[in-house]
Every structure is written in structure tokens, then in C-alpha cells.
Amino acid sequence: MTPVDYSEAAITMRLRQVSQLRRLCLSLAKARPLPEKAGAAPSPPPKPPR
């Protein structure tokens, strides 16, 4: 197992990254898909999870 850096700077960096990921996830949850462009081929439907 690799050692974990518990220094104040390392913890602060990890907290900032988690905060950024949280904001990204919340933004993606609110986002809507882009409308289809006129004349463009429709995109295939997403595959169901296994």
C-alpha cells in the first residue's frame, strides 16, 4: 500500500478537489442534453447498464 500524505497542504488539496468534483456533479445533474442539430444524424440511444 502506498503511504498517504497527511500534511496540512495535502489535506487542503484533497478537500479542494472533492469540492470541485461535487460542484461538477451538481452542474451535470442540472444539465440538459444539447438539442439535435438540423440535418444531423441522431445519436444512438445509450446502452443500458449491465
GROMACS .gro file of N, CA and C in nm:
model
  150
    1MET      N    1   0.085  -0.117   0.000
    1MET     CA    2   0.000   0.000   0.000
    1MET      C    3   0.090   0.124   0.000
    2THR      N    4   0.049   0.225  -0.075
    2THR     CA    5   0.130   0.347  -0.081
    2THR      C    6   0.101   0.433   0.042
    3PRO      N    7   0.201   0.504   0.090
    3PRO     CA    8   0.180   0.590   0.206
    3PRO      C    9   0.091   0.710   0.170
    4VAL      N   10   0.014   0.754   0.267
    4VAL     CA   11  -0.077   0.867   0.248
    4VAL      C   12  -0.017   0.989   0.315
    5ASP      N   13  -0.018   1.100   0.241
    5ASP     CA   14   0.035   1.226   0.294
    5ASP      C   15  -0.074   1.295   0.376
    6TYR      N   16  -0.051   1.308   0.505
    6TYR     CA   17  -0.149   1.372   0.594
    6TYR      C   18  -0.108   1.514   0.631
    7SER      N   19  -0.019   1.574   0.554
    7SER     CA   20   0.021   1.711   0.584
    7SER      C   21  -0.096   1.805   0.559
    8GLU      N   22  -0.090   1.921   0.622
    8GLU     CA   23  -0.198   2.018   0.608
    8GLU      C   24  -0.220   2.056   0.462
    9ALA      N   25  -0.112   2.076   0.388
    9ALA     CA   26  -0.123   2.114   0.246
    9ALA      C   27  -0.189   2.003   0.164
   10ALA      N   28  -0.153   1.878   0.191
   10ALA     CA   29  -0.209   1.766   0.115
   10ALA      C   30  -0.358   1.750   0.144
   11ILE      N   31  -0.396   1.764   0.271
   11ILE     CA   32  -0.538   1.753   0.307
   11ILE      C   33  -0.617   1.866   0.244
   12THR      N   34  -0.563   1.987   0.247
   12THR     CA   35  -0.631   2.102   0.185
   12THR      C   36  -0.650   2.079   0.036
   13MET      N   37  -0.548   2.026  -0.031
   13MET     CA   38  -0.558   1.999  -0.174
   13MET      C   39  -0.668   1.896  -0.202
   14ARG      N   40  -0.673   1.790  -0.122
   14ARG     CA   41  -0.776   1.687  -0.143
   14ARG      C   42  -0.916   1.743  -0.118
   15LEU      N   43  -0.931   1.827  -0.017
   15LEU     CA   44  -1.061   1.888   0.010
   15LEU      C   45  -1.104   1.979  -0.105
   16ARG      N   46  -1.011   2.054  -0.162
   16ARG     CA   47  -1.043   2.139  -0.278
   16ARG      C   48  -1.086   2.055  -0.397
   17GLN      N   49  -1.016   1.944  -0.420
   17GLN     CA   50  -1.052   1.856  -0.532
   17GLN      C   51  -1.192   1.797  -0.512
   18VAL      N   52  -1.222   1.755  -0.391
   18VAL     CA   53  -1.355   1.700  -0.363
   18VAL      C   54  -1.461   1.807  -0.384
   19SER      N   55  -1.433   1.928  -0.342
   19SER     CA   56  -1.527   2.038  -0.361
   19SER      C   57  -1.552   2.064  -0.509
   20GLN      N   58  -1.445   2.064  -0.589
   20GLN     CA   59  -1.460   2.084  -0.733
   20GLN      C   60  -1.540   1.971  -0.797
   21LEU      N   61  -1.512   1.848  -0.757
   21LEU     CA   62  -1.587   1.733  -0.811
   21LEU      C   63  -1.734   1.741  -0.773
   22ARG      N   64  -1.762   1.785  -0.651
   22ARG     CA   65  -1.901   1.798  -0.607
   22ARG      C   66  -1.974   1.901  -0.692
   23ARG      N   67  -1.910   2.018  -0.714
   23ARG     CA   68  -1.973   2.121  -0.797
   23ARG      C   69  -1.995   2.072  -0.939
   24LEU      N   70  -1.899   1.998  -0.993
   24LEU     CA   71  -1.914   1.942  -1.127
   24LEU      C   72  -2.032   1.846  -1.132
   25CYS      N   73  -2.042   1.758  -1.034
   25CYS     CA   74  -2.153   1.661  -1.031
   25CYS      C   75  -2.287   1.731  -1.021
   26LEU      N   76  -2.296   1.834  -0.938
   26LEU     CA   77  -2.421   1.908  -0.925
   26LEU      C   78  -2.456   1.979  -1.055
   27SER      N   79  -2.358   2.034  -1.124
   27SER     CA   80  -2.382   2.101  -1.252
   27SER      C   81  -2.428   2.000  -1.357
   28LEU      N   82  -2.364   1.884  -1.361
   28LEU     CA   83  -2.404   1.782  -1.457
   28LEU      C   84  -2.544   1.730  -1.428
   29ALA      N   85  -2.581   1.723  -1.302
   29ALA     CA   86  -2.716   1.676  -1.267
   29ALA      C   87  -2.822   1.774  -1.316
   30LYS      N   88  -2.789   1.904  -1.318
   30LYS     CA   89  -2.884   2.006  -1.363
   30LYS      C   90  -2.885   2.021  -1.515
   31ALA      N   91  -2.780   1.977  -1.581
   31ALA     CA   92  -2.763   2.000  -1.725
   31ALA      C   93  -2.865   1.922  -1.806
   32ARG      N   94  -2.894   1.975  -1.922
   32ARG     CA   95  -2.981   1.907  -2.017
   32ARG      C   96  -2.898   1.872  -2.140
   33PRO      N   97  -2.938   1.768  -2.212
   33PRO     CA   98  -2.865   1.736  -2.335
   33PRO      C   99  -2.884   1.847  -2.438
   34LEU      N  100  -2.785   1.865  -2.524
   34LEU     CA  101  -2.795   1.963  -2.631
   34LEU      C  102  -2.902   1.920  -2.730
   35PRO      N  103  -2.976   2.016  -2.787
   35PRO     CA  104  -3.076   1.978  -2.887
   35PRO      C  105  -3.008   1.924  -3.013
   36GLU      N  106  -3.075   1.834  -3.081
   36GLU     CA  107  -3.022   1.777  -3.206
   36GLU      C  108  -3.010   1.889  -3.309
   37LYS      N  109  -2.900   1.889  -3.383
   37LYS     CA  110  -2.882   1.987  -3.491
   37LYS      C  111  -2.966   1.944  -3.610
   38ALA      N  112  -3.019   2.041  -3.683
   38ALA     CA  113  -3.099   2.010  -3.801
   38ALA      C  114  -3.011   1.942  -3.905
   39GLY      N  115  -3.057   1.829  -3.956
   39GLY     CA  116  -2.984   1.756  -4.059
   39GLY      C  117  -2.878   1.662  -4.006
   40ALA      N  118  -2.853   1.665  -3.878
   40ALA     CA  119  -2.751   1.576  -3.821
   40ALA      C  120  -2.812   1.439  -3.794
   41ALA      N  121  -2.732   1.339  -3.807
   41ALA     CA  122  -2.780   1.203  -3.778
   41ALA      C  123  -2.807   1.193  -3.628
   42PRO      N  124  -2.917   1.130  -3.590
   42PRO     CA  125  -2.945   1.118  -3.447
   42PRO      C  126  -2.843   1.029  -3.378
   43SER      N  127  -2.814   1.063  -3.256
   43SER     CA  128  -2.717   0.983  -3.181
   43SER      C  129  -2.784   0.855  -3.134
   44PRO      N  130  -2.708   0.746  -3.126
   44PRO     CA  131  -2.768   0.620  -3.081
   44PRO      C  132  -2.809   0.630  -2.935
   45PRO      N  133  -2.911   0.555  -2.896
   45PRO     CA  134  -2.953   0.560  -2.755
   45PRO      C  135  -2.845   0.500  -2.666
   46PRO      N  136  -2.838   0.545  -2.542
   46PRO     CA  137  -2.737   0.491  -2.451
   46PRO      C  138  -2.763   0.344  -2.422
   47LYS      N  139  -2.656   0.270  -2.401
   47LYS     CA  140  -2.669   0.128  -2.370
   47LYS      C  141  -2.710   0.113  -2.224
   48PRO      N  142  -2.799   0.020  -2.194
   48PRO     CA  143  -2.838   0.001  -2.054
   48PRO      C  144  -2.722  -0.058  -1.974
   49PRO      N  145  -2.716  -0.024  -1.845
   49PRO     CA  146  -2.608  -0.080  -1.762
   49PRO      C  147  -2.627  -0.230  -1.745
   50ARG      N  148  -2.516  -0.298  -1.726
   50ARG     CA  149  -2.523  -0.444  -1.708
   50ARG      C  150  -2.531  -0.479  -1.563
   0.00000   0.00000   0.00000
